[in-house]
PDB file of C-alpha atoms in Angstrom:
ATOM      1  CA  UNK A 199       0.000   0.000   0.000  1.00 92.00           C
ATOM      2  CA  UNK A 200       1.040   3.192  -0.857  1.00 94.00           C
ATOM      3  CA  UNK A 201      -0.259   6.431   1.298  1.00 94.00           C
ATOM      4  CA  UNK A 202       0.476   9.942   0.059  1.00 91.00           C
ATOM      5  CA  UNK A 203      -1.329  13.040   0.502  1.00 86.00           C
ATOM      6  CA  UNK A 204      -1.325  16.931  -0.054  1.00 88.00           C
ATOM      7  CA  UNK A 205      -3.125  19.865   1.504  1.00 92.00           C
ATOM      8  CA  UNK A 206      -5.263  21.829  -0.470  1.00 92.00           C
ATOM      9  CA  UNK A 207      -6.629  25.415   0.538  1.00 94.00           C
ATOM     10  CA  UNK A 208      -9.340  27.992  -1.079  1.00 95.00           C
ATOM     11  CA  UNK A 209      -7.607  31.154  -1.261  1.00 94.00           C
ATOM     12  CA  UNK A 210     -10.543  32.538  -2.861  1.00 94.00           C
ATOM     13  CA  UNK A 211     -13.333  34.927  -1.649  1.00 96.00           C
ATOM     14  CA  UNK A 212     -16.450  31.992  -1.896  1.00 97.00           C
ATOM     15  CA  UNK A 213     -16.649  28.475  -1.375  1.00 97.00           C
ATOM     16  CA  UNK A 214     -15.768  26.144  -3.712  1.00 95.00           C
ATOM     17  CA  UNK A 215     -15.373  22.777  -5.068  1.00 95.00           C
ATOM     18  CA  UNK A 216     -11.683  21.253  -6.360  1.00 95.00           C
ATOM     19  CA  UNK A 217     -11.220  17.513  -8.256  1.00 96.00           C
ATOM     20  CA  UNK A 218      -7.738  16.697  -6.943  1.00 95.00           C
ATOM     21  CA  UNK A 219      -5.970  13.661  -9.213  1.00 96.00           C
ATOM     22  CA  UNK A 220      -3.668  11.295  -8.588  1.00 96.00           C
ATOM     23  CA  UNK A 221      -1.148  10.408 -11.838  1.00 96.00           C
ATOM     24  CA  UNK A 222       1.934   8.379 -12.015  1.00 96.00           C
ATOM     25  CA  UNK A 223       4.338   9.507 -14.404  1.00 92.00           C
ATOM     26  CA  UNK A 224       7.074   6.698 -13.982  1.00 89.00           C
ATOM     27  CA  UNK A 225      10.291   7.814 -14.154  1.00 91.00           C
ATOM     28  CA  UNK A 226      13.268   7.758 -16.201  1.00 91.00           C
ATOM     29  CA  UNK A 227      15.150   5.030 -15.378  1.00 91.00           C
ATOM     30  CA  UNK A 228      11.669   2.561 -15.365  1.00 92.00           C
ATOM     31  CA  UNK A 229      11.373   4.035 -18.459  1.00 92.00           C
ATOM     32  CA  UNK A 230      14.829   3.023 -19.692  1.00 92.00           C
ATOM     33  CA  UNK A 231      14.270  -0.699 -18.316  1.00 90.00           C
ATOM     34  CA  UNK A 232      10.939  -1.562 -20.163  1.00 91.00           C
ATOM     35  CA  UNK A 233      12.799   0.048 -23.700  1.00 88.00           C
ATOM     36  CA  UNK A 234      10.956  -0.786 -26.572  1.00 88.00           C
ATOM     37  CA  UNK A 235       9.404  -3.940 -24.726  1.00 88.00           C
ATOM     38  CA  UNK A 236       6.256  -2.683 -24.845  1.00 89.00           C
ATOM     39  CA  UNK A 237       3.936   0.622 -25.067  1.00 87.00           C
ATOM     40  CA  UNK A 238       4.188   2.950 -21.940  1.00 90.00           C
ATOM     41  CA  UNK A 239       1.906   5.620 -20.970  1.00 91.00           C
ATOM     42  CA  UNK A 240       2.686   9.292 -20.686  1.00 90.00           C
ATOM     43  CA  UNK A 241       1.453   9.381 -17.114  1.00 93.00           C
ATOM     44  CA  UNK A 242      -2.330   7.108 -15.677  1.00 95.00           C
ATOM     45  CA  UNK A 243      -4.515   8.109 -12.712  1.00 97.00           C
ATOM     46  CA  UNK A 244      -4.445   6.426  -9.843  1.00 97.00           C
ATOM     47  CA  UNK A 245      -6.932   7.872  -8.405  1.00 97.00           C
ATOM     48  CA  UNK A 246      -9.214  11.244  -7.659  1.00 97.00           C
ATOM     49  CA  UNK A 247     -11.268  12.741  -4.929  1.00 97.00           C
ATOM     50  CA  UNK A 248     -13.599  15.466  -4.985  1.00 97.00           C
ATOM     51  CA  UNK A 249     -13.176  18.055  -2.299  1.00 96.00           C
ATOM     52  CA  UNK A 250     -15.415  20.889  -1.320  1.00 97.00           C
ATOM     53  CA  UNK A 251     -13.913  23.693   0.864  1.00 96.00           C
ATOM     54  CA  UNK A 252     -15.518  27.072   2.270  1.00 98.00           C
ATOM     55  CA  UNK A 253     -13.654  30.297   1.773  1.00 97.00           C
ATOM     56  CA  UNK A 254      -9.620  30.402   3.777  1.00 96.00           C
ATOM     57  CA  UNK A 255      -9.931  26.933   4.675  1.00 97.00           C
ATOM     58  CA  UNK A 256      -7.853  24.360   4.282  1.00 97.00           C
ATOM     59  CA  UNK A 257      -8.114  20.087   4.333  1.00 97.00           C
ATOM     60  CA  UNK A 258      -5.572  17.180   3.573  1.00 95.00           C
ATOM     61  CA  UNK A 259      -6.003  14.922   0.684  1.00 95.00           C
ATOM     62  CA  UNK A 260      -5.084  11.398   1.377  1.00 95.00           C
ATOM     63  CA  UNK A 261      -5.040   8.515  -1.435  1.00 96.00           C
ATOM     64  CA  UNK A 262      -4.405   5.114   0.019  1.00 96.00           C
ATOM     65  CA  UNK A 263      -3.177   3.099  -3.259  1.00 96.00           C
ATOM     66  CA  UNK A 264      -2.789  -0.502  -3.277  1.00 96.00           C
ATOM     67  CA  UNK A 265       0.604  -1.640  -4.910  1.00 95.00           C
ATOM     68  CA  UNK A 266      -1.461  -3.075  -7.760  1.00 95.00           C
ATOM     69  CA  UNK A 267      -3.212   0.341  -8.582  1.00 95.00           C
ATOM     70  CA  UNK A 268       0.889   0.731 -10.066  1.00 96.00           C
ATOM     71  CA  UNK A 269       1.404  -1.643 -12.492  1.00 95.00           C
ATOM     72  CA  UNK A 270       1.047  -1.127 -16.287  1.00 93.00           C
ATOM     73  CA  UNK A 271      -0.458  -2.962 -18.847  1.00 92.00           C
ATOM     74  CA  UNK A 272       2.304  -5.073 -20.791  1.00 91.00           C
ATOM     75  CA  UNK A 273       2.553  -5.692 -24.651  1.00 88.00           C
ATOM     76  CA  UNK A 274       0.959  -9.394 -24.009  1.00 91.00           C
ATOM     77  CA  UNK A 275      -2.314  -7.677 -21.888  1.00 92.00           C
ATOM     78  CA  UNK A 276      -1.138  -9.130 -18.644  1.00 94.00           C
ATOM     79  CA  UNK A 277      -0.085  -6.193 -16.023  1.00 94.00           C
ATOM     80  CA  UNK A 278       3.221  -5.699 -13.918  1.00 94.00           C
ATOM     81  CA  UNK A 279       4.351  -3.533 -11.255  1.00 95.00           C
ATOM     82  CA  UNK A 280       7.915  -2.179 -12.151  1.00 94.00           C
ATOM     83  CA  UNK A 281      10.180  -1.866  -9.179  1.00 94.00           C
ATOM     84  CA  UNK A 282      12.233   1.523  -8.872  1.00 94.00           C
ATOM     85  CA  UNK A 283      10.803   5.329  -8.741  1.00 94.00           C
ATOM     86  CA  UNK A 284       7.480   5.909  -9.148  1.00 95.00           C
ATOM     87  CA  UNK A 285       6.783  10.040  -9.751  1.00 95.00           C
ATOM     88  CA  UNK A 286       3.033  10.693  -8.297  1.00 95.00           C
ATOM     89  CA  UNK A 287       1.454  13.641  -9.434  1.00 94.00           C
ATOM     90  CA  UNK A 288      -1.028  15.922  -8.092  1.00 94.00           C
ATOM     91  CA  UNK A 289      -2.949  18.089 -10.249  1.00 93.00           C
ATOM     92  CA  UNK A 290      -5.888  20.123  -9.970  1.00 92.00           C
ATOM     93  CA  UNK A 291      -6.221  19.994 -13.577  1.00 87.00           C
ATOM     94  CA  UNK A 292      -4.881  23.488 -13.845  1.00 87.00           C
ATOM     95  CA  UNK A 293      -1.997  24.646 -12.799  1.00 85.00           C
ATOM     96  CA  UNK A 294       1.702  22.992 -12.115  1.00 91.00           C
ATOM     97  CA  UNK A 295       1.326  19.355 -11.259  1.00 92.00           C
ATOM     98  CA  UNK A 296       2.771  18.635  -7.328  1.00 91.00           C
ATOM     99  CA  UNK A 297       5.790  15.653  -7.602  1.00 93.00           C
ATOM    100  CA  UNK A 298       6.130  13.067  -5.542  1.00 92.00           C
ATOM    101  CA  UNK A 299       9.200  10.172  -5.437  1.00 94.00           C
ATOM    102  CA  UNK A 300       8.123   6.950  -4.393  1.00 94.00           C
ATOM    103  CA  UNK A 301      10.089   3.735  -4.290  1.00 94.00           C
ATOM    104  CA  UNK A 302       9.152   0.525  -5.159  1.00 93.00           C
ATOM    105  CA  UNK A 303      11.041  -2.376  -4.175  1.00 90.00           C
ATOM    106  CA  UNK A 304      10.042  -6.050  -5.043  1.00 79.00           C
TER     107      UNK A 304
END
């Protein structure tokens, strides 16, 4: 299980609603070890929550992700969870994405 989070706040003047996703982008050097082996994605959610926050306030954003939620879909249709960096994004769909390094060691 993987647990990361991030705090989002409404520095607006009204109360609002925010979709927060979860991507991982997969880095480099997993990158480098599948090759030409088989297609890889850009980036794939993980996950998403929908948060609604009055004006000045603030919550945390926690996304519990099960190892498998990881693993890509191989050139023969089967899926596998790569072992190395993992780059979790967090993106409000606007905006600069937040980065996150995890490890993954099998």
């Amino acid at each position: 299980m993987v647990q990361c989070g991030c705090t989002l706040t409404n520095v607006g003047p009204i109360s609002g609603d925010e979709v927060v996703m979860c991507f991982d982008t997969l880095s480099s050097s997993i990158r480098k070890s599948i090759g030409d082996t088989h297609p890889i994605p850009h980036k794939f959610l993980l996950d998403f929550v929908r948060v609604s926050l009055d004006a000045g306030d603030s919550t945390t954003v926690v996304f519990e992700l099960p190892l498998s939620r990881l693993a890509i879909v191989t050139g023969d249709g089967s899926r596998r969870l790569y072992s190395g960096t993992h780059e979790l994004q967090f993106w409000l769909g606007h905006d600069v994405p937040t980065t996150v390094a995890v490890t993954i060691e099998q």
